[in-house]
Tab-separated table of C-alpha atoms and ligand atoms in Angstrom:
chain	number	residue	atom	x	y	z
A	1	MET	CA	-5.853	-20.571	-12.903
A	2	LYS	CA	-4.697	-18.224	-10.136
A	3	LEU	CA	-2.561	-15.870	-12.186
A	4	PHE	CA	-1.767	-13.771	-9.122
A	5	ALA	CA	0.025	-16.719	-7.510
A	6	LYS	CA	2.570	-17.358	-10.253
A	7	PRO	CA	6.129	-16.120	-10.688
A	8	ALA	CA	7.111	-13.949	-13.661
A	9	HIS	CA	9.047	-16.664	-15.478
A	10	GLU	CA	5.971	-18.932	-15.566
A	11	LEU	CA	3.694	-16.088	-16.599
A	12	HIS	CA	6.119	-15.205	-19.386
A	13	GLY	CA	5.743	-18.761	-20.709
A	14	LEU	CA	1.953	-18.433	-20.656
A	15	LEU	CA	2.136	-15.114	-22.516
A	16	VAL	CA	4.448	-16.494	-25.169
A	17	GLN	CA	2.296	-19.625	-25.608
A	18	LYS	CA	-0.708	-17.273	-25.971
A	19	GLU	CA	-2.489	-19.085	-23.150
A	20	ILE	CA	-3.106	-15.724	-21.514
A	21	THR	CA	-2.895	-12.118	-22.637
A	22	ALA	CA	-1.065	-9.335	-20.855
A	23	THR	CA	-4.406	-7.587	-20.440
A	24	GLU	CA	-5.841	-10.620	-18.653
A	25	LEU	CA	-2.775	-10.712	-16.465
A	26	VAL	CA	-3.085	-7.061	-15.460
A	27	GLU	CA	-6.832	-7.500	-14.933
A	28	ALA	CA	-6.227	-10.535	-12.713
A	29	HIS	CA	-3.970	-8.421	-10.531
A	30	LEU	CA	-6.330	-5.463	-10.473
A	31	GLY	CA	-9.086	-7.866	-9.362
A	32	ARG	CA	-6.849	-9.336	-6.701
A	33	ILE	CA	-5.996	-5.826	-5.463
A	34	ASP	CA	-9.721	-5.029	-5.201
A	35	THR	CA	-10.278	-8.214	-3.184
A	36	VAL	CA	-7.433	-8.064	-0.700
A	37	GLU	CA	-6.453	-4.399	-0.516
A	38	PRO	CA	-9.118	-3.531	2.083
A	39	GLN	CA	-7.288	-5.953	4.375
A	40	VAL	CA	-3.647	-5.537	3.350
A	41	GLN	CA	-3.406	-1.833	2.411
A	42	ALA	CA	-0.133	-2.056	0.523
A	43	TYR	CA	-0.848	0.610	-2.110
A	44	MET	CA	-0.456	4.375	-1.726
A	45	THR	CA	-1.384	5.174	-5.332
A	46	ARG	CA	-2.891	2.953	-8.032
A	47	THR	CA	-2.237	3.378	-11.739
A	48	ALA	CA	-4.655	0.870	-13.284
A	49	GLU	CA	-5.270	2.756	-16.520
A	50	ALA	CA	-1.600	3.109	-17.397
A	51	ALA	CA	-1.061	-0.571	-16.576
A	52	LEU	CA	-3.871	-1.638	-18.898
A	53	ALA	CA	-2.587	0.594	-21.698
A	54	GLU	CA	0.868	-0.964	-21.388
A	55	ALA	CA	-0.663	-4.457	-21.386
A	56	GLN	CA	-2.478	-3.662	-24.633
A	57	ARG	CA	0.781	-2.595	-26.219
A	58	VAL	CA	2.341	-5.926	-25.219
A	59	ASP	CA	-0.671	-7.861	-26.532
A	60	ALA	CA	-0.410	-6.099	-29.878
A	61	LYS	CA	3.244	-7.066	-30.049
A	62	VAL	CA	2.512	-10.724	-29.294
A	63	ALA	CA	-0.337	-10.704	-31.824
A	64	ALA	CA	2.058	-9.341	-34.454
A	65	GLY	CA	4.338	-12.309	-33.816
A	66	GLU	CA	7.092	-10.270	-32.190
A	67	ALA	CA	9.221	-11.649	-29.382
A	68	ILE	CA	8.710	-10.234	-25.887
A	69	GLY	CA	11.250	-9.824	-23.084
A	70	PRO	CA	11.091	-11.751	-19.789
A	71	LEU	CA	9.364	-8.934	-17.871
A	72	GLU	CA	7.259	-7.633	-20.731
A	73	GLY	CA	3.619	-7.584	-19.663
A	74	ILE	CA	4.477	-8.668	-16.095
A	75	PRO	CA	2.647	-6.359	-13.636
A	76	MET	CA	4.845	-4.650	-11.047
A	77	ALA	CA	4.632	-2.045	-8.309
A	78	LEU	CA	7.157	0.334	-6.736
A	79	LYS	CA	8.007	1.604	-3.281
A	80	ASP	CA	6.825	5.171	-2.979
A	81	ASN	CA	10.334	6.607	-2.684
A	82	LEU	CA	11.178	5.851	-6.327
A	83	CYS	CA	10.499	8.830	-8.542
A	84	THR	CA	7.874	8.221	-11.218
A	85	ASP	CA	7.294	10.804	-13.923
A	86	GLY	CA	3.834	12.310	-13.472
A	87	ILE	CA	2.877	9.932	-10.619
A	88	LYS	CA	2.814	11.024	-6.991
A	89	THR	CA	5.876	9.974	-4.957
A	90	THR	CA	5.159	10.645	-1.293
A	91	CYS	CA	7.758	8.634	0.684
A	92	SER	CA	4.698	8.091	2.909
A	93	SER	CA	5.364	11.545	4.358
A	94	LYS	CA	3.172	14.580	4.809
A	95	MET	CA	6.230	16.493	3.581
A	96	LEU	CA	5.868	15.005	0.072
A	97	HIS	CA	2.102	14.358	0.097
A	98	ASN	CA	1.660	16.344	-3.105
A	99	PHE	CA	5.002	15.725	-4.834
A	100	VAL	CA	4.732	14.672	-8.472
A	101	PRO	CA	8.230	14.118	-9.885
A	102	PRO	CA	8.978	15.433	-13.357
A	103	TYR	CA	11.204	12.436	-14.149
A	104	ASP	CA	11.627	8.692	-13.701
A	105	ALA	CA	14.263	7.079	-11.492
A	106	THR	CA	16.744	5.094	-13.592
A	107	VAL	CA	15.311	1.792	-12.328
A	108	VAL	CA	11.810	2.937	-13.284
A	109	LYS	CA	13.000	3.933	-16.732
A	110	LYS	CA	14.662	0.534	-17.154
A	111	LEU	CA	11.572	-1.393	-16.082
A	112	LYS	CA	9.415	0.708	-18.382
A	113	GLU	CA	11.786	-0.160	-21.214
A	114	ALA	CA	11.478	-3.802	-20.179
A	115	GLY	CA	7.710	-3.410	-20.691
A	116	ALA	CA	6.466	-4.171	-17.153
A	117	PRO	CA	3.063	-2.504	-16.549
A	118	LEU	CA	3.066	-0.385	-13.377
A	119	LEU	CA	0.142	-1.123	-11.024
A	120	GLY	CA	1.017	1.603	-8.536
A	121	LYS	CA	3.137	2.904	-5.692
A	122	LEU	CA	3.560	1.177	-2.354
A	123	ASN	CA	3.358	2.212	1.281
A	124	MET	CA	6.485	2.469	3.440
A	125	ASP	CA	7.834	3.908	6.659
A	126	GLU	CA	8.183	7.653	6.250
A	127	PHE	CA	11.415	8.381	4.338
A	128	ALA	CA	12.307	4.668	4.737
A	129	MET	CA	12.947	5.061	8.476
A	130	GLY	CA	11.490	2.139	10.354
A	131	SER	CA	11.050	-1.612	10.454
A	132	SER	CA	7.291	-2.068	10.505
A	133	THR	CA	5.641	0.440	8.108
A	134	GLU	CA	3.909	1.860	11.192
A	135	ASN	CA	5.805	5.112	10.564
A	136	SER	CA	3.846	5.795	7.365
A	137	HIS	CA	2.102	9.138	7.739
A	138	PHE	CA	-0.947	7.726	5.975
A	139	PHE	CA	-1.799	4.203	7.222
A	140	PRO	CA	-0.037	0.989	8.244
A	141	THR	CA	0.214	-1.963	5.863
A	142	LYS	CA	-0.795	-5.385	7.245
A	143	ASN	CA	1.099	-8.640	7.052
A	144	PRO	CA	-0.767	-10.918	4.597
A	145	TRP	CA	0.049	-13.957	6.781
A	146	ASP	CA	-1.501	-12.407	9.877
A	147	LEU	CA	-3.350	-9.131	9.595
A	148	ASN	CA	-2.631	-8.348	13.261
A	149	CYS	CA	1.089	-8.286	12.547
A	150	VAL	CA	3.346	-5.804	10.786
A	151	PRO	CA	4.703	-6.604	7.303
A	152	GLY	CA	8.146	-5.356	8.338
A	153	GLY	CA	9.714	-2.226	6.975
A	154	SER	CA	10.547	0.101	5.715
A	155	SER	CA	9.465	-1.469	2.384
A	156	GLY	CA	6.403	-3.093	4.006
A	157	GLY	CA	4.031	-2.281	1.152
A	158	ALA	CA	6.462	-3.697	-1.416
A	159	ALA	CA	6.808	-6.992	0.464
A	160	ALA	CA	3.128	-7.343	1.343
A	161	ALA	CA	1.991	-6.630	-2.233
A	162	VAL	CA	4.071	-9.495	-3.630
A	163	ALA	CA	3.138	-11.875	-0.793
A	164	ALA	CA	-0.576	-11.119	-1.210
A	165	GLY	CA	-0.547	-11.510	-5.005
A	166	GLU	CA	-1.117	-7.799	-5.621
A	167	ALA	CA	1.927	-7.516	-7.913
A	168	VAL	CA	4.185	-10.123	-9.493
A	169	PHE	CA	7.252	-8.228	-8.335
A	170	SER	CA	8.125	-4.928	-6.759
A	171	LEU	CA	11.112	-2.750	-6.008
A	172	GLY	CA	12.080	-1.464	-2.590
A	173	SER	CA	15.090	0.202	-1.027
A	174	ASP	CA	17.387	-1.113	1.684
A	175	THR	CA	19.503	1.166	3.877
A	176	GLY	CA	19.833	-1.164	6.842
A	177	GLY	CA	17.534	-4.057	6.003
A	178	SER	CA	14.420	-2.505	4.515
A	179	ILE	CA	14.186	-5.023	1.677
A	180	ARG	CA	15.391	-8.157	3.442
A	181	GLN	CA	13.512	-7.788	6.729
A	182	PRO	CA	10.045	-7.203	5.204
A	183	ALA	CA	10.773	-9.957	2.651
A	184	ALA	CA	11.437	-12.253	5.620
A	185	PHE	CA	8.296	-11.188	7.487
A	186	CYS	CA	6.136	-11.685	4.382
A	187	GLY	CA	7.769	-14.876	3.084
A	188	VAL	CA	9.003	-13.576	-0.260
A	189	VAL	CA	12.424	-13.166	-1.880
A	190	GLY	CA	14.134	-9.814	-1.307
A	191	MET	CA	17.611	-8.771	-2.327
A	192	LYS	CA	19.839	-5.869	-1.395
A	193	PRO	CA	22.417	-5.767	-4.182
A	194	THR	CA	26.070	-4.767	-3.789
A	195	TYR	CA	26.464	-1.041	-3.153
A	196	GLY	CA	26.777	0.548	-6.578
A	197	ALA	CA	25.260	-2.312	-8.612
A	198	VAL	CA	21.868	-0.634	-9.089
A	199	SER	CA	21.582	3.063	-9.898
A	200	ARG	CA	20.005	5.207	-7.192
A	201	TYR	CA	19.270	8.116	-9.501
A	202	GLY	CA	15.695	9.063	-8.652
A	203	LEU	CA	15.573	7.263	-5.311
A	204	VAL	CA	14.635	9.746	-2.593
A	205	ALA	CA	17.837	9.753	-0.531
A	206	PHE	CA	17.904	8.564	3.086
A	207	ALA	CA	21.539	7.643	3.873
A	208	SER	CA	23.551	7.845	0.697
A	209	SER	CA	26.482	5.617	1.677
A	210	LEU	CA	24.054	2.790	2.571
A	211	ASP	CA	20.953	3.047	0.326
A	212	GLN	CA	20.425	0.420	-2.386
A	213	ILE	CA	17.418	-0.431	-4.545
A	214	GLY	CA	16.475	-4.069	-5.024
A	215	PRO	CA	13.703	-6.508	-5.970
A	216	PHE	CA	10.934	-8.352	-4.121
A	217	THR	CA	9.828	-11.456	-5.984
A	218	ARG	CA	7.937	-14.742	-5.584
A	219	ASP	CA	11.003	-16.854	-6.235
A	220	VAL	CA	14.737	-16.707	-6.809
A	221	ARG	CA	14.611	-16.954	-10.602
A	222	ASP	CA	12.398	-13.888	-10.725
A	223	CYS	CA	14.859	-12.057	-8.479
A	224	ALA	CA	17.612	-12.797	-11.005
A	225	LEU	CA	15.396	-11.645	-13.889
A	226	VAL	CA	14.574	-8.345	-12.199
A	227	MET	CA	18.259	-7.838	-11.393
A	228	ASN	CA	19.035	-8.350	-15.079
A	229	ALA	CA	16.659	-5.494	-15.832
A	230	ILE	CA	17.768	-2.999	-13.157
A	231	ALA	CA	21.496	-3.549	-12.529
A	232	GLY	CA	24.189	-1.738	-14.493
A	233	HIS	CA	26.333	1.355	-14.605
A	234	ASP	CA	24.546	4.692	-14.716
A	235	PRO	CA	26.430	7.937	-15.334
A	236	LEU	CA	23.617	9.778	-13.525
A	237	ASP	CA	24.628	8.156	-10.216
A	238	SER	CA	28.227	8.920	-9.202
A	239	THR	CA	28.255	5.883	-6.872
A	240	SER	CA	27.187	3.504	-9.640
A	241	ALA	CA	29.927	0.948	-10.328
A	242	PRO	CA	31.471	0.958	-13.827
A	243	VAL	CA	32.027	-2.813	-13.962
A	244	ALA	CA	30.865	-5.608	-16.260
A	245	TYR	CA	27.434	-6.873	-15.168
A	246	PRO	CA	26.631	-10.592	-15.391
A	247	ASP	CA	23.526	-12.491	-16.420
A	248	TYR	CA	22.091	-13.044	-12.941
A	249	THR	CA	20.312	-16.245	-14.032
A	250	ALA	CA	23.515	-17.814	-15.357
A	251	LEU	CA	24.307	-20.046	-12.384
A	252	LEU	CA	20.768	-21.064	-11.396
A	253	GLY	CA	20.460	-24.829	-11.231
A	254	GLN	CA	24.168	-25.474	-10.759
A	255	SER	CA	25.270	-27.548	-7.813
A	256	ILE	CA	26.682	-26.000	-4.635
A	257	LYS	CA	28.478	-29.194	-3.706
A	258	GLY	CA	31.670	-28.526	-1.794
A	259	TRP	CA	30.777	-24.912	-0.954
A	260	LYS	CA	31.782	-23.620	2.430
A	261	ILE	CA	29.023	-21.816	4.276
A	262	GLY	CA	29.830	-19.791	7.387
A	263	VAL	CA	27.274	-19.227	10.125
A	264	PRO	CA	28.325	-16.272	12.267
A	265	LYS	CA	27.943	-17.139	15.919
A	266	GLU	CA	27.184	-13.493	16.726
A	267	TYR	CA	23.941	-13.766	14.721
A	268	MET	CA	22.716	-16.883	16.477
A	269	GLY	CA	22.744	-15.696	20.092
A	270	GLU	CA	20.701	-13.441	22.317
A	271	GLY	CA	17.281	-12.310	21.157
A	272	LEU	CA	16.867	-15.078	18.586
A	273	GLU	CA	13.379	-16.587	18.878
A	274	PRO	CA	13.447	-20.370	19.387
A	275	GLY	CA	11.124	-20.849	16.383
A	276	VAL	CA	13.524	-18.899	14.170
A	277	ALA	CA	16.530	-20.820	15.509
A	278	ALA	CA	14.793	-24.132	14.735
A	279	VAL	CA	14.100	-23.055	11.141
A	280	ILE	CA	17.723	-21.985	10.671
A	281	ASP	CA	18.999	-25.318	12.040
A	282	LYS	CA	16.776	-27.182	9.622
A	283	ALA	CA	17.904	-24.971	6.751
A	284	LEU	CA	21.540	-25.682	7.562
A	285	GLN	CA	20.752	-29.380	7.274
A	286	VAL	CA	19.268	-28.749	3.820
A	287	PHE	CA	22.490	-27.062	2.732
A	288	CYS	CA	24.483	-30.021	4.077
A	289	ASP	CA	22.206	-32.378	2.111
A	290	LEU	CA	22.956	-30.280	-0.978
A	291	GLY	CA	26.636	-31.056	-0.467
A	292	ALA	CA	27.769	-27.841	1.209
A	293	GLU	CA	29.945	-27.762	4.270
A	294	VAL	CA	28.469	-25.667	7.072
A	295	GLN	CA	30.728	-24.245	9.774
A	296	GLU	CA	30.471	-21.685	12.530
A	297	CYS	CA	32.358	-18.482	11.820
A	298	THR	CA	32.891	-15.186	13.575
A	299	LEU	CA	32.264	-11.566	12.646
A	300	PRO	CA	33.697	-10.118	15.845
A	301	HIS	CA	32.601	-6.496	15.413
A	302	THR	CA	28.929	-7.363	14.900
A	303	GLU	CA	27.920	-5.859	18.246
A	304	TYR	CA	28.941	-2.416	16.971
A	305	ALA	CA	26.840	-2.556	13.803
A	306	LEU	CA	23.723	-1.148	15.439
A	307	PRO	CA	25.373	1.867	17.144
A	308	VAL	CA	27.503	2.555	14.057
A	309	TYR	CA	24.450	2.430	11.785
A	310	TYR	CA	22.453	4.694	14.095
A	311	LEU	CA	25.209	7.301	13.898
A	312	ILE	CA	25.974	7.114	10.184
A	313	ALA	CA	22.428	6.737	8.841
A	314	PRO	CA	20.923	9.637	10.847
A	315	ALA	CA	23.975	11.814	10.099
A	316	GLU	CA	23.522	11.326	6.369
A	317	ALA	CA	19.744	11.644	6.697
A	318	SER	CA	20.041	14.973	8.520
A	319	SER	CA	21.993	16.283	5.560
A	320	ASN	CA	19.780	14.712	2.863
A	321	LEU	CA	16.548	15.889	4.478
A	322	ALA	CA	17.743	19.487	4.827
A	323	ARG	CA	16.296	20.121	1.374
A	324	TYR	CA	12.689	19.909	2.614
A	325	ASP	CA	12.096	23.504	3.541
A	326	GLY	CA	8.723	24.287	2.016
A	327	VAL	CA	10.277	26.500	-0.643
A	328	ARG	CA	10.807	24.412	-3.752
A	329	TYR	CA	8.365	21.520	-3.505
A	330	GLY	CA	6.386	19.458	-1.043
A	331	TYR	CA	4.496	20.609	2.015
A	332	ARG	CA	4.575	24.266	3.081
A	333	ALA	CA	3.135	25.406	6.419
A	334	GLU	CA	0.643	28.235	6.375
A	335	GLY	CA	0.566	31.291	8.584
A	336	ALA	CA	4.267	31.974	9.203
A	337	ASP	CA	5.344	35.622	9.497
A	338	ASP	CA	8.753	35.329	7.881
A	339	ILE	CA	10.793	32.817	5.941
A	340	VAL	CA	12.696	31.408	8.923
A	341	GLU	CA	9.390	30.804	10.728
A	342	MET	CA	8.088	29.182	7.554
A	343	PHE	CA	11.072	26.770	7.421
A	344	LYS	CA	10.606	25.860	11.054
A	345	LYS	CA	6.869	25.378	10.904
A	346	THR	CA	7.076	23.395	7.665
A	347	ARG	CA	9.608	20.967	9.118
A	348	ALA	CA	7.804	20.707	12.444
A	349	GLU	CA	4.500	19.885	10.744
A	350	GLY	CA	5.753	18.018	7.681
A	351	PHE	CA	7.947	15.376	9.328
A	352	GLY	CA	6.772	12.609	11.661
A	353	ALA	CA	8.306	11.773	15.042
A	354	GLU	CA	10.818	9.156	13.884
A	355	VAL	CA	12.139	11.353	11.080
A	356	LYS	CA	12.604	14.238	13.509
A	357	ARG	CA	14.366	11.940	15.968
A	358	ARG	CA	16.839	10.906	13.233
A	359	ILE	CA	17.445	14.491	12.094
A	360	MET	CA	18.230	15.529	15.661
A	361	LEU	CA	20.509	12.534	16.268
A	362	GLY	CA	22.316	13.108	12.990
A	363	THR	CA	22.705	16.850	13.422
A	364	TYR	CA	24.151	16.248	16.858
A	365	ALA	CA	26.618	13.621	15.593
A	366	LEU	CA	27.837	15.966	12.853
A	367	SER	CA	28.107	19.125	14.913
A	368	SER	CA	31.419	20.772	15.630
A	369	GLY	CA	33.216	19.116	18.509
A	370	TYR	CA	31.184	15.910	18.186
A	371	TYR	CA	32.017	15.009	14.594
A	372	ASP	CA	35.322	13.336	15.526
A	373	ALA	CA	33.914	11.638	18.590
A	374	TYR	CA	30.842	10.196	16.887
A	375	TYR	CA	30.700	10.312	13.106
A	376	LEU	CA	34.392	9.798	12.403
A	377	LYS	CA	34.664	7.089	15.042
A	378	ALA	CA	31.639	5.334	13.580
A	379	GLN	CA	33.235	5.407	10.123
A	380	LYS	CA	36.374	3.800	11.535
A	381	VAL	CA	34.411	1.033	13.214
A	382	ARG	CA	32.536	0.582	9.947
A	383	THR	CA	35.881	-0.304	8.354
A	384	LEU	CA	36.446	-2.956	11.030
A	385	ILE	CA	33.018	-4.429	10.263
A	386	LYS	CA	33.891	-4.590	6.584
A	387	GLN	CA	37.215	-6.257	7.394
A	388	ASP	CA	35.369	-8.944	9.401
A	389	PHE	CA	33.561	-9.876	6.182
A	390	ASP	CA	36.727	-9.717	4.075
A	391	GLN	CA	38.332	-12.205	6.428
A	392	ALA	CA	35.301	-14.473	6.545
A	393	PHE	CA	35.091	-14.571	2.744
A	394	GLU	CA	38.667	-15.786	2.566
A	395	ARG	CA	37.370	-19.013	4.073
A	396	PHE	CA	33.702	-19.127	3.097
A	397	ASP	CA	31.743	-18.927	-0.144
A	398	LEU	CA	28.832	-17.337	1.622
A	399	ILE	CA	27.521	-16.407	5.026
A	400	LEU	CA	24.171	-17.623	6.220
A	401	SER	CA	22.064	-16.229	9.067
A	402	PRO	CA	18.507	-15.445	10.055
A	403	THR	CA	17.280	-12.284	8.305
A	404	SER	CA	15.655	-11.107	11.507
A	405	PRO	CA	15.823	-12.565	15.020
A	406	THR	CA	12.019	-12.789	15.169
A	407	VAL	CA	9.029	-13.394	12.938
A	408	ALA	CA	6.610	-10.529	12.230
A	409	PHE	CA	5.429	-8.882	15.440
A	410	PRO	CA	2.003	-7.480	16.367
A	411	PHE	CA	1.084	-3.866	15.629
A	412	GLY	CA	1.980	-1.463	18.396
A	413	SER	CA	4.286	-3.872	20.187
A	414	ARG	CA	7.442	-1.847	19.475
A	415	THR	CA	6.213	1.626	18.603
A	416	ASP	CA	6.845	3.031	22.094
A	417	ASN	CA	10.376	1.740	22.215
A	418	PRO	CA	12.604	2.884	19.340
A	419	LEU	CA	15.468	0.701	20.576
A	420	ALA	CA	13.364	-2.467	20.429
A	421	MET	CA	12.327	-1.456	16.905
A	422	TYR	CA	15.967	-0.845	15.902
A	423	LEU	CA	16.813	-4.386	17.061
A	424	SER	CA	14.701	-5.831	14.216
A	425	ASP	CA	17.625	-5.035	11.961
A	426	VAL	CA	20.595	-6.456	13.863
A	427	CYS	CA	21.140	-9.165	11.252
A	428	THR	CA	20.825	-6.951	8.191
A	429	LEU	CA	22.645	-3.685	9.028
A	430	SER	CA	26.174	-5.035	8.605
A	431	ALA	CA	25.741	-5.851	4.908
A	432	ASN	CA	24.872	-2.209	4.220
A	433	LEU	CA	27.815	-0.984	6.288
A	434	ALA	CA	30.132	-3.344	4.367
A	435	GLY	CA	28.514	-2.686	0.966
A	436	ILE	CA	28.023	-6.403	0.263
A	437	PRO	CA	24.952	-8.130	-1.214
A	438	GLY	CA	22.336	-9.809	0.975
A	439	LEU	CA	19.408	-11.944	-0.041
A	440	SER	CA	16.459	-13.083	2.072
A	441	ILE	CA	14.418	-16.136	1.104
A	442	ASN	CA	11.647	-18.038	2.829
A	443	GLY	CA	13.488	-20.510	5.066
A	444	GLY	CA	10.393	-22.166	6.503
A	445	PHE	CA	7.704	-21.351	9.054
A	446	ALA	CA	7.482	-20.822	12.814
A	447	GLY	CA	4.000	-20.784	14.309
A	448	GLY	CA	2.507	-20.302	10.846
A	449	MET	CA	4.637	-17.234	10.101
A	450	PRO	CA	7.429	-17.185	7.504
A	451	VAL	CA	11.050	-17.079	8.679
A	452	GLY	CA	13.667	-15.378	6.529
A	453	LEU	CA	16.975	-16.966	5.711
A	454	GLN	CA	19.682	-14.445	4.845
A	455	LEU	CA	22.556	-15.221	2.486
A	456	MET	CA	25.393	-12.720	2.271
A	457	GLY	CA	28.247	-12.796	-0.233
A	458	LYS	CA	31.283	-10.900	-1.443
A	459	ALA	CA	30.714	-7.656	-3.324
A	460	PHE	CA	29.337	-8.384	-6.836
A	461	ASP	CA	28.887	-12.065	-6.021
A	462	GLU	CA	25.096	-11.932	-6.540
A	463	PRO	CA	25.031	-14.707	-9.173
A	464	ARG	CA	26.455	-17.180	-6.668
A	465	LEU	CA	24.142	-16.001	-3.881
A	466	LEU	CA	21.243	-16.602	-6.230
A	467	GLN	CA	22.665	-20.001	-7.168
A	468	ALA	CA	22.706	-21.119	-3.518
A	469	ALA	CA	19.286	-19.638	-2.790
A	470	TYR	CA	17.840	-21.349	-5.863
A	471	ALA	CA	19.247	-24.712	-4.772
A	472	PHE	CA	17.597	-24.310	-1.354
A	473	GLU	CA	14.309	-23.187	-2.858
A	474	GLN	CA	14.160	-26.113	-5.271
A	475	GLU	CA	14.910	-28.529	-2.457
A	476	THR	CA	12.319	-27.166	0.002
A	477	GLY	CA	9.516	-25.521	-1.972
A	478	TYR	CA	8.520	-23.121	0.870
A	479	HIS	CA	8.286	-20.293	-1.652
A	480	ARG	CA	5.205	-21.903	-3.220
A	481	GLN	CA	3.079	-21.311	-0.130
A	482	MET	CA	0.862	-18.263	-0.124
A	483	PRO	CA	-1.134	-16.689	2.680
A	484	GLN	CA	-4.879	-17.416	2.761
A	485	LEU	CA	-6.504	-14.130	1.887
A	486	GLY	CA	-9.784	-13.166	0.295
A	487	GLU	CA	-10.896	-16.792	-0.081
B	501	LIG	N1	14.937	-0.193	9.845
B	501	LIG	C1	16.136	0.505	9.545
B	501	LIG	C2	15.943	1.979	9.856
B	501	LIG	O1	14.968	2.298	10.412
B	501	LIG	C3	16.494	0.308	8.098
B	501	LIG	C4	15.712	1.148	7.205
B	501	LIG	C5	16.042	0.958	5.755
B	501	LIG	O2	16.725	0.014	5.381
B	501	LIG	N2	15.589	1.897	4.957
B	501	LIG	O3	16.764	2.784	9.570
């Protein structure tokens, strides 16, 4: 039995039936990591001992006849920008190469309470800036479907680990697409929840008005189960929403007959690879077969999403990253004569090229005389983008699009051209700007590579997004395919 190929809800059944133990489950994943990690390189740090200790605790509980929760004993891994008490959290940056947080992020605390053994921390683009994981200071992660291609980014390690069977689920962060785009490239489920639905306490901040934490999973039911564990109000995060949180599995299996699905014409035009377009067309047919009504819709301000994002995100990043000065924690440059020199040298040596580019862009956009022209203007256009969605959701239950205009691309093909790299996210940025939830599932394959299907919904409408995604998944079964690795 390939335990590393199964979703959490099936593994939970096996644990409860005592067909497997949690220790065997963790060991199966540690073995799988040993086999495929030389190729995939998803992990920054491994925590095998702690995972085994947690598995033993779960086994003792099962042996004593106690009930276990849905994620108890299910091995997970975390993007390396989520603070873990006593475990290195590098953000894949030289700046934080030695940073060991003294506390857990709220999501980490919640998953620990849920009893999920932690296998380790996962590679990413430095400070979550990028779309390919090539910006990691340490090494690039490979796409498990084609080792010559990128896994997407910035949560490339988190997507690749789940796709390659190196963790049952993982958490990533999404500021402009960093969960959905790598999920698409690696053929797994990835969700960016509504802004405020998941606490960001303990997430290393990139752009605070856009960042959200969310799950990578093998199927939609697992996504709902992980959301059940991590969503909820948190007084430690002032942007956390004090609302009632649903059971995210509640609507799975219910029909979507009669639903109205909008397909924004702005997402289906220029730059869309023919293979991706063909998969989307086929997927639309599946939704029609499921009884939904599919219609073209318009989100007229879509063309401004990219420029607006690349003003707002760098502006917020320039402010958030001001704290890395070599004084309190992280990297400190040697050999400076005075403190100002030390700041300068530390930041020049500690940050990579893309991070510096963003800090410069953002500082410029926020500087006196330019603030109104750039930052304020971008915020106003952001409102127009949000209003596009408000209007669309008056007519449609959900909006469907490709997650990315292309499948995973080869290493090095976009590194010299930041604009080409930024275009990987044209389909995902708007959901962050509008604060709405977005989910990427495996919509099929083009040339042997997975194609992501993105579903976007109204704020806090995750249960219905999951309902529609589940219906598609049950109908097509693409999620059951795994890349051939280590065989
Ligand atoms: N790729 C986008 C960027 O580089 C999005 C990153 C993210 O969502 N963290 O900013």
